[in-house]
Short mmCIF file of C-alpha atoms in Angstrom, two decimals:
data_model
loop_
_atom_site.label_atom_id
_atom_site.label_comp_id
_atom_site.label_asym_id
_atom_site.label_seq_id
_atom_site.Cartn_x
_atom_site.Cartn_y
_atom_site.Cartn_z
CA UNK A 30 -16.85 24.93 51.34
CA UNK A 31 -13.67 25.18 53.89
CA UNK A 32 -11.68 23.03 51.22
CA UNK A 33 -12.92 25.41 48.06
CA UNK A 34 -11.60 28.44 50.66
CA UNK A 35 -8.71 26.65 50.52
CA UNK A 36 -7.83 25.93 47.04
CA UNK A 37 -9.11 29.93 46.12
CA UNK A 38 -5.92 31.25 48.61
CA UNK A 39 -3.16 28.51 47.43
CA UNK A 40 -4.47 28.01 43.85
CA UNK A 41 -5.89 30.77 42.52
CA UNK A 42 -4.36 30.68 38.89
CA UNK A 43 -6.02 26.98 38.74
CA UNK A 44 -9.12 28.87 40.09
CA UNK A 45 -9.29 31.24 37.32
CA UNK A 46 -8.24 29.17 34.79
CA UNK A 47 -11.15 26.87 35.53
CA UNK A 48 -13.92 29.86 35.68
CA UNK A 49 -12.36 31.30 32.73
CA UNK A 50 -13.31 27.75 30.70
CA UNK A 51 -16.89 27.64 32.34
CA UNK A 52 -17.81 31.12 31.25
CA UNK A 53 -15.84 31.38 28.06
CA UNK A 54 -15.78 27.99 26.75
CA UNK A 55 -19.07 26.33 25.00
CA UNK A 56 -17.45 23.02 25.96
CA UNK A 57 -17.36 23.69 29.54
CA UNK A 58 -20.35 26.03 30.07
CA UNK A 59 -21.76 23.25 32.21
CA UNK A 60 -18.86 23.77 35.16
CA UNK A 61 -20.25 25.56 37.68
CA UNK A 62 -23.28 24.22 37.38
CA UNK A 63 -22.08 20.83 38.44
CA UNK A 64 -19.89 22.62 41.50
CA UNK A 65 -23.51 23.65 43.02
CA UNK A 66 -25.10 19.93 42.28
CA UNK A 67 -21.76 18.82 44.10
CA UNK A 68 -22.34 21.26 47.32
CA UNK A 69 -25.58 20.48 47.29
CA UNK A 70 -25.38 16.81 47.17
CA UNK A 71 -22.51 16.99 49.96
CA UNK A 72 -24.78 19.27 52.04
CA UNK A 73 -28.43 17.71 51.77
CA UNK A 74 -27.36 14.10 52.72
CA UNK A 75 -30.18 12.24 55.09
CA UNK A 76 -27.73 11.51 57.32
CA UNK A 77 -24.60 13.26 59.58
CA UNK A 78 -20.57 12.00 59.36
CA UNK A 79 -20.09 9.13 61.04
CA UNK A 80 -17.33 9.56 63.91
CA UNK A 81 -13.73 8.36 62.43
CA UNK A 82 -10.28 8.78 63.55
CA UNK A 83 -9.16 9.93 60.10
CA UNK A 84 -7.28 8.17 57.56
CA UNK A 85 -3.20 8.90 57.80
CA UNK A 86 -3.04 6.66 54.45
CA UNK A 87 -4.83 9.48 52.59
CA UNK A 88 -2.72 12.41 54.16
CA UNK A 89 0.26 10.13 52.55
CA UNK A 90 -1.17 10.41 49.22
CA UNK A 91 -2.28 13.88 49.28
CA UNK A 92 1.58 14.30 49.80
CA UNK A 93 2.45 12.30 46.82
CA UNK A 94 -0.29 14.31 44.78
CA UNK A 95 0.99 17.65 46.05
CA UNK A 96 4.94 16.39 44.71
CA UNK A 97 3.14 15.54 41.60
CA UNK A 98 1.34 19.28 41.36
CA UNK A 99 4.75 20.83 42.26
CA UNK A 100 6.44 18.68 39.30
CA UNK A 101 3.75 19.87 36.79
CA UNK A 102 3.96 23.21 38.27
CA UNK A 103 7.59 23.49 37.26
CA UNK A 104 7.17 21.45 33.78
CA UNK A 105 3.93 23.30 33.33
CA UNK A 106 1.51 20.13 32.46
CA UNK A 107 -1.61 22.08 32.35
CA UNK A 108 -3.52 18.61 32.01
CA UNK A 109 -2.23 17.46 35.23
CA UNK A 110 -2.41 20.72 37.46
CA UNK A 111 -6.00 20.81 36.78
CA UNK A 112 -7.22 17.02 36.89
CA UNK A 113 -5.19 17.40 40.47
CA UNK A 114 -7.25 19.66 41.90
CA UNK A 115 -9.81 17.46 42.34
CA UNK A 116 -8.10 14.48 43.27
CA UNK A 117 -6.69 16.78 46.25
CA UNK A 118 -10.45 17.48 47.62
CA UNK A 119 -10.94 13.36 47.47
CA UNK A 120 -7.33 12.70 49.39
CA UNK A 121 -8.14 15.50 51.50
CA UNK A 122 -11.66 14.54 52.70
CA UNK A 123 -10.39 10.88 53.10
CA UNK A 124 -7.58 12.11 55.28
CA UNK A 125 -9.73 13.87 57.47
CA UNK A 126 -13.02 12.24 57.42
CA UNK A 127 -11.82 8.51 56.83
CA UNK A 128 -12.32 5.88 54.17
CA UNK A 129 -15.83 4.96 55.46
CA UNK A 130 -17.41 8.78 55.38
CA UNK A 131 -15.58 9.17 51.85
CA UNK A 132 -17.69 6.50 50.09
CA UNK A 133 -20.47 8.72 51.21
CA UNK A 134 -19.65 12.02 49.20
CA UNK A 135 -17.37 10.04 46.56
CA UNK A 136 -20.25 10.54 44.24
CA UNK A 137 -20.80 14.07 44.49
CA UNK A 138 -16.61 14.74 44.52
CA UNK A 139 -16.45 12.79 41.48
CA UNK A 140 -18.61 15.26 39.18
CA UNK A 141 -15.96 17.53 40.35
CA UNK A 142 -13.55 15.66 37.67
CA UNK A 143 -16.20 16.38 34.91
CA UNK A 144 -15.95 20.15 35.42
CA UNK A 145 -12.25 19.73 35.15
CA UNK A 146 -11.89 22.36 31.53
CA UNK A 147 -9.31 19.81 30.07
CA UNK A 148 -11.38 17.06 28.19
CA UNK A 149 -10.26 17.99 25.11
CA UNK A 150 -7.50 15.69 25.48
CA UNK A 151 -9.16 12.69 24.45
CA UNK A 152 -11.17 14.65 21.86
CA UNK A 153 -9.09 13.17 19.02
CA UNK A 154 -9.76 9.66 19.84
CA UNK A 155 -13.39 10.68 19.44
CA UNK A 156 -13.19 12.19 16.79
CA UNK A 157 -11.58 9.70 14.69
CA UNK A 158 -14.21 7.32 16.17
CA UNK A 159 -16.70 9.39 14.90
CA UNK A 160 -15.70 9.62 11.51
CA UNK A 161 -15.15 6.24 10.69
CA UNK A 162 -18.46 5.54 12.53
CA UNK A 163 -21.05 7.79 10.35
CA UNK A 164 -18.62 6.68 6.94
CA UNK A 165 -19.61 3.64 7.85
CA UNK A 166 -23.24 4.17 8.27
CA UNK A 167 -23.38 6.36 4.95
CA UNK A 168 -21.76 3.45 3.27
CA UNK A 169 -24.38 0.85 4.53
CA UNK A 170 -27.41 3.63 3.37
CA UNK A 171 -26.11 4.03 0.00
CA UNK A 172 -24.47 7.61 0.24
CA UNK A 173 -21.13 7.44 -1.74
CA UNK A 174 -18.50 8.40 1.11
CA UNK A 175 -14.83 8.58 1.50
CA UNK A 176 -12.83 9.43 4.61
CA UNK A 177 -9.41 11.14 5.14
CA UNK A 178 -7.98 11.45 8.12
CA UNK A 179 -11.16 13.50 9.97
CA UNK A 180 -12.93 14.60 7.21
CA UNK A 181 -15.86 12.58 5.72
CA UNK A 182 -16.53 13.32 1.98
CA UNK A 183 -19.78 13.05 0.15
CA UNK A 184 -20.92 14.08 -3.62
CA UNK A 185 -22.42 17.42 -2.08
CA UNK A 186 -19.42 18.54 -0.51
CA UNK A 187 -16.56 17.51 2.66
CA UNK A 188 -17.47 17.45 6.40
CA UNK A 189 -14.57 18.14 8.95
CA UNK A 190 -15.13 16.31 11.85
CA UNK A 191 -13.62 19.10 14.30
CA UNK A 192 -13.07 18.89 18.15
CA UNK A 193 -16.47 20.08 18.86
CA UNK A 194 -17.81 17.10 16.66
CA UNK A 195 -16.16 14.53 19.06
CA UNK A 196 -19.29 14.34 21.05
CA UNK A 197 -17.21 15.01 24.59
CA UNK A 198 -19.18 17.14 25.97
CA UNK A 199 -21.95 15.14 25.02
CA UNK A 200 -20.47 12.42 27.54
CA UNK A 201 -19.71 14.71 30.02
CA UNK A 202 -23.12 15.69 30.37
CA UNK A 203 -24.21 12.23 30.14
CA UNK A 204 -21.99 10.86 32.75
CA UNK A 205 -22.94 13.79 34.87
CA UNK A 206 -26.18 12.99 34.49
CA UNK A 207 -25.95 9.58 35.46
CA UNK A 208 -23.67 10.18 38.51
CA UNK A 209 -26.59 12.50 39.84
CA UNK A 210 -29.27 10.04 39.13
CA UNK A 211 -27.16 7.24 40.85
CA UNK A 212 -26.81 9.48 44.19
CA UNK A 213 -30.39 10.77 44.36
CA UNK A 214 -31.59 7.14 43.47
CA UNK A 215 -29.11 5.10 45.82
CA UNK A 216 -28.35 2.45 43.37
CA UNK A 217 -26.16 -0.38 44.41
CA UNK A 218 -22.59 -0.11 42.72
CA UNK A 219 -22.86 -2.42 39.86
CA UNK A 220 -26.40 -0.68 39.16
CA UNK A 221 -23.99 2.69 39.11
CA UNK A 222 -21.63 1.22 36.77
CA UNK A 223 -24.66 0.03 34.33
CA UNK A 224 -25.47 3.66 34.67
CA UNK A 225 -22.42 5.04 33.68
CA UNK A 226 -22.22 2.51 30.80
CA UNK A 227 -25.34 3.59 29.60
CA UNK A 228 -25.23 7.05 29.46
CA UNK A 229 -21.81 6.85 27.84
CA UNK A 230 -23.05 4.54 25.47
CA UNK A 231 -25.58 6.55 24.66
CA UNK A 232 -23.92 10.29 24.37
CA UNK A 233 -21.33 8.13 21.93
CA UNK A 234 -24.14 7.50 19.45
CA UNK A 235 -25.89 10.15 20.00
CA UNK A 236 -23.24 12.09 18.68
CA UNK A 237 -23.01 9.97 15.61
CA UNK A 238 -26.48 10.29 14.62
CA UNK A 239 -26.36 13.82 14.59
CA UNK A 240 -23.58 13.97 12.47
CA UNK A 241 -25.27 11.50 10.47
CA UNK A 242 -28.58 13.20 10.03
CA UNK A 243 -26.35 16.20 8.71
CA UNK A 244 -24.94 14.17 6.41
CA UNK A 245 -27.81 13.35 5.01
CA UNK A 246 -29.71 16.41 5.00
CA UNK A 247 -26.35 17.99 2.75
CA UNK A 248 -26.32 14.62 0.42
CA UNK A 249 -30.46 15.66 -0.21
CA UNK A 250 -30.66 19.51 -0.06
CA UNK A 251 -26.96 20.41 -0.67
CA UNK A 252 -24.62 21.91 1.73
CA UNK A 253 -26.68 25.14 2.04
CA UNK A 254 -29.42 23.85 4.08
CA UNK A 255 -30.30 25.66 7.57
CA UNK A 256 -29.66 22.83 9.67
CA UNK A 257 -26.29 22.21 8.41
CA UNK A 258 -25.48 25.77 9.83
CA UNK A 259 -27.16 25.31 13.11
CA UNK A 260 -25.98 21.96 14.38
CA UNK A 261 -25.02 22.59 17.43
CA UNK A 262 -29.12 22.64 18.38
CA UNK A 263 -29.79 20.04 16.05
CA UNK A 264 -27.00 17.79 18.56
CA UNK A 265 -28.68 19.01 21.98
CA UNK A 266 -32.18 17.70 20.56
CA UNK A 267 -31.03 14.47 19.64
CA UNK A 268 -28.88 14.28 22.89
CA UNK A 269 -32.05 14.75 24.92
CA UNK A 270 -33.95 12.22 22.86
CA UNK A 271 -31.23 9.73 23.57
CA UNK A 272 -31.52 10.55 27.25
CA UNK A 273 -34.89 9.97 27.25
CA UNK A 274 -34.31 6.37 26.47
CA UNK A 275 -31.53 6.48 29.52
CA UNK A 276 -34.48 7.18 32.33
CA UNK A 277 -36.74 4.69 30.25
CA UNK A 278 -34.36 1.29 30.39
CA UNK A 279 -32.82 2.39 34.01
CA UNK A 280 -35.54 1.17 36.30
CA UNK A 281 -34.87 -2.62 33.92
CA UNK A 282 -31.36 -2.61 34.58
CA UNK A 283 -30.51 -1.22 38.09
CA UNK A 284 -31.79 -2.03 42.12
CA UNK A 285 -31.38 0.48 44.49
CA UNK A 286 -29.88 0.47 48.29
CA UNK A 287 -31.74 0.85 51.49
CA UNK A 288 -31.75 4.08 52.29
CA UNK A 289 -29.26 5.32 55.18
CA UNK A 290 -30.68 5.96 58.68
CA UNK A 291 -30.07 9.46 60.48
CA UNK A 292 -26.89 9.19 62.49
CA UNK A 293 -26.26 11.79 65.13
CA UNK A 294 -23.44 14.48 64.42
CA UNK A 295 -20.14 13.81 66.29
CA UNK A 296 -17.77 16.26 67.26
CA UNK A 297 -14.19 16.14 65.24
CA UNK A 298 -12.06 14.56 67.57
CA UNK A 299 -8.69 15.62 68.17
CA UNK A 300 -6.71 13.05 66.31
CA UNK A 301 -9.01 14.37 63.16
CA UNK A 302 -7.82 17.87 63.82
CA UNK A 303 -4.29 17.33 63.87
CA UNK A 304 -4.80 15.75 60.69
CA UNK A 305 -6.90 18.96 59.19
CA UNK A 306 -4.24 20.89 60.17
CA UNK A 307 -1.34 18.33 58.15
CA UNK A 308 -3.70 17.98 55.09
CA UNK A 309 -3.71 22.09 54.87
CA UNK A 310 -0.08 22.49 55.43
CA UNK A 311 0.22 19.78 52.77
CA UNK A 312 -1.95 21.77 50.46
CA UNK A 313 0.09 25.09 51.01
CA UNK A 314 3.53 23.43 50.99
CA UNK A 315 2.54 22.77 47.10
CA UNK A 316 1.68 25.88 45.99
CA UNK A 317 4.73 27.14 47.74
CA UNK A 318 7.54 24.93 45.85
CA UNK A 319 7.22 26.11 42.40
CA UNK A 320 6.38 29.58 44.04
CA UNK A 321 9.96 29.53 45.33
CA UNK A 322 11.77 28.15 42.87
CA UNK A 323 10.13 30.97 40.14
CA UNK A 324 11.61 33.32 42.51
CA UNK A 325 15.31 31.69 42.65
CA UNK A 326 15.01 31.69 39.29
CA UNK A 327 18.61 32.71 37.84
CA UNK A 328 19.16 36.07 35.39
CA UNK A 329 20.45 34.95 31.90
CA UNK A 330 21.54 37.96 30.30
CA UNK A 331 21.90 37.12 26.77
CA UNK A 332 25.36 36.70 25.61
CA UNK A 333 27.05 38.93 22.98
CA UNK A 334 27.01 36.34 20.02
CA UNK A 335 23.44 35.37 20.95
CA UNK A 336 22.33 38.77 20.64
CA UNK A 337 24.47 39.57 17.62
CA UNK A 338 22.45 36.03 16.11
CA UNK A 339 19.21 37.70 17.13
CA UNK A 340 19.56 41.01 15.73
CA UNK A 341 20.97 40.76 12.46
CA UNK A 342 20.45 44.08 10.51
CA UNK A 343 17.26 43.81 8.57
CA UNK A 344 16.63 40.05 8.90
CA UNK A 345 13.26 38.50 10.13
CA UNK A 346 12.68 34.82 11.06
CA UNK A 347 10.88 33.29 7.82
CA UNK A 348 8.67 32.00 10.27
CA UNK A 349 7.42 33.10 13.26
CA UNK A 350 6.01 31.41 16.38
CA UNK A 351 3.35 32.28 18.79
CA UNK A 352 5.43 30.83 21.72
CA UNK A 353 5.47 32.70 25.14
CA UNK A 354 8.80 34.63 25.37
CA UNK A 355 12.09 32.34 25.67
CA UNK A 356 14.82 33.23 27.96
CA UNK A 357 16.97 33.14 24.94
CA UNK A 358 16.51 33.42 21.72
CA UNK A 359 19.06 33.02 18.58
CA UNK A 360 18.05 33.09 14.68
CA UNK A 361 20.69 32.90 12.06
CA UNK A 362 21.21 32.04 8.27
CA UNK A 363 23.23 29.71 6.75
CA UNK A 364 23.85 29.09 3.23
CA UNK A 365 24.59 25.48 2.93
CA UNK A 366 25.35 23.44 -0.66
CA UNK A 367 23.46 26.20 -2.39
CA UNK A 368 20.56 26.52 -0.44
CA UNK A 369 19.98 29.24 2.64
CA UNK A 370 18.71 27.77 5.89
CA UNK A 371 17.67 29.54 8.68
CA UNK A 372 17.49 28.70 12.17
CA UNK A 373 15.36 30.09 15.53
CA UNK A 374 16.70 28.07 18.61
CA UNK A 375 14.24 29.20 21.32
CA UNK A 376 15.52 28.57 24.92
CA UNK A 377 13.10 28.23 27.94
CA UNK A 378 14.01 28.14 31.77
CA UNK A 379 11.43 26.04 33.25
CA UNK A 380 12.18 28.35 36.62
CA UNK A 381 10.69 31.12 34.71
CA UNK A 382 7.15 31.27 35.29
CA UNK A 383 6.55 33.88 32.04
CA UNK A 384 8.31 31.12 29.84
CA UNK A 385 6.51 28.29 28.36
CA UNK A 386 7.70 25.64 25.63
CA UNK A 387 4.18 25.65 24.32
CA UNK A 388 1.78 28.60 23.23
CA UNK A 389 -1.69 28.83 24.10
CA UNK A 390 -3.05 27.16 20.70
CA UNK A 391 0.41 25.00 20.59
CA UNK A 392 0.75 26.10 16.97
CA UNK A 393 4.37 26.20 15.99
CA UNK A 394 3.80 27.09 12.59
CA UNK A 395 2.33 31.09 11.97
CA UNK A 396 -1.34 31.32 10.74
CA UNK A 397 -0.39 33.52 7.46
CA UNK A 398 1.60 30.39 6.04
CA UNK A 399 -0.41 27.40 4.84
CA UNK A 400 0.65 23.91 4.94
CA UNK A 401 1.05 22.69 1.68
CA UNK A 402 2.03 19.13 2.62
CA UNK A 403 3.47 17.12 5.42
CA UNK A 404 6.65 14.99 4.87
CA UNK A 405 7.47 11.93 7.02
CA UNK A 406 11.08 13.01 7.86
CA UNK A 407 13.93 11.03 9.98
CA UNK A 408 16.90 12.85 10.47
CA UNK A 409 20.36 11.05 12.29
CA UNK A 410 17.75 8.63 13.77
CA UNK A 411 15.46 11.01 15.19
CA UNK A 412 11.90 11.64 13.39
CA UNK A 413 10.53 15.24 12.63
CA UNK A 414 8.03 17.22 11.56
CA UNK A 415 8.47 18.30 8.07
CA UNK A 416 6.65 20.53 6.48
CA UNK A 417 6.01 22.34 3.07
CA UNK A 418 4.58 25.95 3.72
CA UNK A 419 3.43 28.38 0.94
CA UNK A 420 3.10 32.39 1.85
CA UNK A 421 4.24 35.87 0.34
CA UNK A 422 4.78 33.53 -2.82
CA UNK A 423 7.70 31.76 -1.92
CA UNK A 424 7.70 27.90 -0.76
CA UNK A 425 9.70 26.54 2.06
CA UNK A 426 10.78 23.44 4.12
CA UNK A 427 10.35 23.48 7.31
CA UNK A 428 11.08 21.35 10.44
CA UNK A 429 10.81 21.45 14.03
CA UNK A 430 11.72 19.70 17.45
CA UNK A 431 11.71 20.08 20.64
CA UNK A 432 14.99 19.12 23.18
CA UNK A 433 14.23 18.45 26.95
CA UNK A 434 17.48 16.84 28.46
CA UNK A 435 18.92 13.95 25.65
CA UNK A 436 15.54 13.98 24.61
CA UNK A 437 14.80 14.96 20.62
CA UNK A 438 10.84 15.23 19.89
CA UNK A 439 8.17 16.60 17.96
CA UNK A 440 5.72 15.62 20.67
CA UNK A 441 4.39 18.44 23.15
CA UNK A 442 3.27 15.64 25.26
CA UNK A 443 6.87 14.05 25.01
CA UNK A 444 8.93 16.78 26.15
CA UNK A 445 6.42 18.16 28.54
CA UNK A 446 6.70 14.69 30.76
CA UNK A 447 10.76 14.30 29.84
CA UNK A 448 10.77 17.68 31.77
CA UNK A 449 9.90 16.24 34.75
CA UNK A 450 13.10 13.60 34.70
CA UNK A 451 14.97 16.88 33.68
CA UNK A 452 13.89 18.97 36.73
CA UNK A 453 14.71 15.79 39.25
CA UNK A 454 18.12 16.11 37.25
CA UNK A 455 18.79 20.04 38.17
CA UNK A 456 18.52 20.53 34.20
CA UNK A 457 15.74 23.45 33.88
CA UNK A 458 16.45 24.45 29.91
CA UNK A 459 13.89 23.45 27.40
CA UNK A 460 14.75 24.04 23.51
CA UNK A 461 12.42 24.60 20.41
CA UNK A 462 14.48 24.42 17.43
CA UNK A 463 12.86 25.50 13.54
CA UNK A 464 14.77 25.05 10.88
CA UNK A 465 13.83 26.69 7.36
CA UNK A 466 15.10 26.24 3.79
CA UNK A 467 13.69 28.03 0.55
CA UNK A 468 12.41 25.87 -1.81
CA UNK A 469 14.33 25.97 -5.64
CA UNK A 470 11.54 25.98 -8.62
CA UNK A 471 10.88 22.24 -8.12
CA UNK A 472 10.92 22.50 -4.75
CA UNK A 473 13.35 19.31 -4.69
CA UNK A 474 16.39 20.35 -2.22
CA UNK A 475 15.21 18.64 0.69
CA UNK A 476 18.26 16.78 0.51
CA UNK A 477 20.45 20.23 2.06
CA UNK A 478 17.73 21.19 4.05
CA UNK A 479 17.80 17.67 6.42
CA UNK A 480 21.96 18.18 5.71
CA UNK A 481 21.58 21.27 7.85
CA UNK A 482 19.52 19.39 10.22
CA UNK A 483 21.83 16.52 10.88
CA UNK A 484 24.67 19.00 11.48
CA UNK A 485 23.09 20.94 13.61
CA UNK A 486 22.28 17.99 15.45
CA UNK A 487 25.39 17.01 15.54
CA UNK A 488 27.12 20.21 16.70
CA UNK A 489 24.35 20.04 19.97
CA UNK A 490 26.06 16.77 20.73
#
């Protein structure tokens, strides 16, 4: 309880962003349940702390983990900031409490990671896995099936499998699950990691016969029938019948510990308290780095020819973003070997706490053009993100990177992590550049539009 006290005064954006997900989010509805299993686990043990001196080897890499958070901070790597926060409550207890008392709670700290609102990272790799999976099974039944990317096509119709289709939070319950059931049972560790195996096993194909059983349903009633619609219950049902089997095999598989004898409570001893008191200046001296640089964060008025490039007399990006603001921003047209390109250069100051490379959906392309198709584009040696877009009947090219020190990408990932190098290098300026070109009739004139591109390119070097 002391260390949640803790993160709630030095972390309270992280705070709030993680209640937001548990009472907004479907995926993550299961949060705070798991922080009162946690607390309870941590405060029903059989048994009291045994006396230790501390661990100084954990207060070194809570130190190490707090330079990390302040890194992320600056380069704002959601992801990170909020796996972090628990991996400080592990470093911290170790630190205090000593490797020997941590194996004790490491269960009930590690269900802390699974309420963590950022799984959707590996929700892709699931999903893929998915799709290919029930394909596969259609195939072998006899249903006539053919897969694209996500999406699984049948006679009766096409089945996206989305992120909520991955079957995540199908394993995070699962794992959950089987954490709990490994700390109330006291299994022995390799009984724990047949557990975890298990119920990950388990949530995995439990999630494909659910899709599967849709599947077929649509390929026998049509795409209209009720369960189709409500499949989120239809996947909870078969989830619990899967888990069902879980409890059944367990007691074949796994051997339990003897149980753990009373010990009598000792009092901290002063060596322990001297460490409390490091592992919460630690913990503040974190949150207060990127807190202070926000604040010496320098004024960048915008220059007269960036404004006069921003506020051209009834001209409008073709397309718009739904970044957070930039620091600067520029946006002017060009017409090039017969074609007229515009450009948005969008300029962020990682010091700036309001400014953010990515947007909340990381969508750079607006939601009232379509994407018509998706060209496999290399430009002076460095690849892009081409697209085709259709809206207010007019077609265009358009491309888009990202620029985070000498670094050119389309990858969010990519130029989030090259900020870091860029921060350690005093360079705090991240750049979204969007280039677009109108089609002609055919739609052929790519060859101008990447011409643009490479000079651009080449006038940033």
């Amino acid at each position: 309880m002391a260390l949640i006290a803790i993160f709630s005064v030095f972390y309270p954006l992280q705070i709030h962003e993680y209640w937001d997900a548990w009472m907004n989010s479907h995926s993550y509805s299961h949060g705070s349940l798991l922080l009162l299993v946690s607390l309870f686990l941590i405060g029903s043990k059989p048994y009291a702390v045994e006396g230790s001196r501390g661990n100084i080897g954990f207060l070194l890499l809570l130190a190490g983990l707090t330079l990390a958070y302040a890194l992320a901070s600056l380069a704002k790597i959601e992801v990170v900031l909020r796996f972090l926060m628990p991996c400080f409550m592990i470093a911290a207890t170790g630190a205090v409490f000593g490797y020997r008392n941590l194996k004790k709670f490491l269960i009930p700290l590690l269900l802390l990671f699974f309420t963590v609102p950022s799984w959707s990272i590996v929700s892709p790799i699931f999903q893929a896995i998915a799709a290919n999976a029930v394909a596969t099974i259609s195939m072998l039944i006899g249903i006539p099936t053919y897969i694209e990317g996500n999406s699984v096509a049948i006679p009766n119709g096409t089945f996206l499998v989305a992120e909520g289709c991955s079957g995540v939070r199908y394993i995070l319950v699962a794992l959950s699950i089987a954490l709990i059931n490994s700390e109330l049972s006291q299994f022995k560790t390799r009984s724990q990691v047949i557990s975890l195996t298990l119920a990950f096993a388990l949530a995995i194909v439990a999630n494909w016969v659910r899709i599967e059983v849709i599947v077929l349903y649509a390929h026998q009633y049509g795409m209209s029938h009720p369960i189709i619609a409500d499949h989120n219950s239809l996947g909870w049902i078969v989830f619990a019948v899967f888990m069902l089997f879980y409890f059944l095999l367990l007691p074949y598989i796994t051997t339990q510990e003897n149980k753990e004898q009373a010990i009598t409570p000792q009092p901290l001893q002063a060596r322990q308290k001297w460490l409390a008191l490091a592992t919460v200046a630690v913990l503040a001296m974190a949150a207060a780095i990127p807190a202070y640089l926000y604040q010496q964060a320098p004024i960048n008025p915008v220059s007269q020819e960036d404004n006069q490039l921003s506020n051209q007399a009834g001209n409008q990006p073709i397309v718009m973003h739904n970044f957070t603001p930039p620091t600067q921003e520029q946006y002017r047209q060009e017409l090039v070997q017969g074609s007229r390109h515009t450009l948005m250069l969008l300029e962020y100051d990682m010091r700036d706490q309001n400014a953010d490379i990515t947007d909340t959906e990381n969508r750079p392309v607006s939601k009232k053009y379509r994407i018509k198709e998706e060209i496999t584009d290399k430009v002076a040696d460095h690849a892009l993100k081409t697209f085709i877009l259709t809206g207010n009947g007019k077609q265009y090219y358009y491309s888009f990177w990202y620029q985070s020190g000498e670094l050119l990408t389309t990858s969010l990932t990519k130029v989030k992590l090259a900020s870091v190098t860029s921060l350690l290098k005093g360079n705090f300026i991240n750049r979204a550049y969007f280039v677009a070109t109108e089609c002609d009739n055919a739609c052929t004139n790519l060859a101008p539009h990447q011409g643009f591109i490479k000079q651009l390119m080449t006038e940033k070097q």
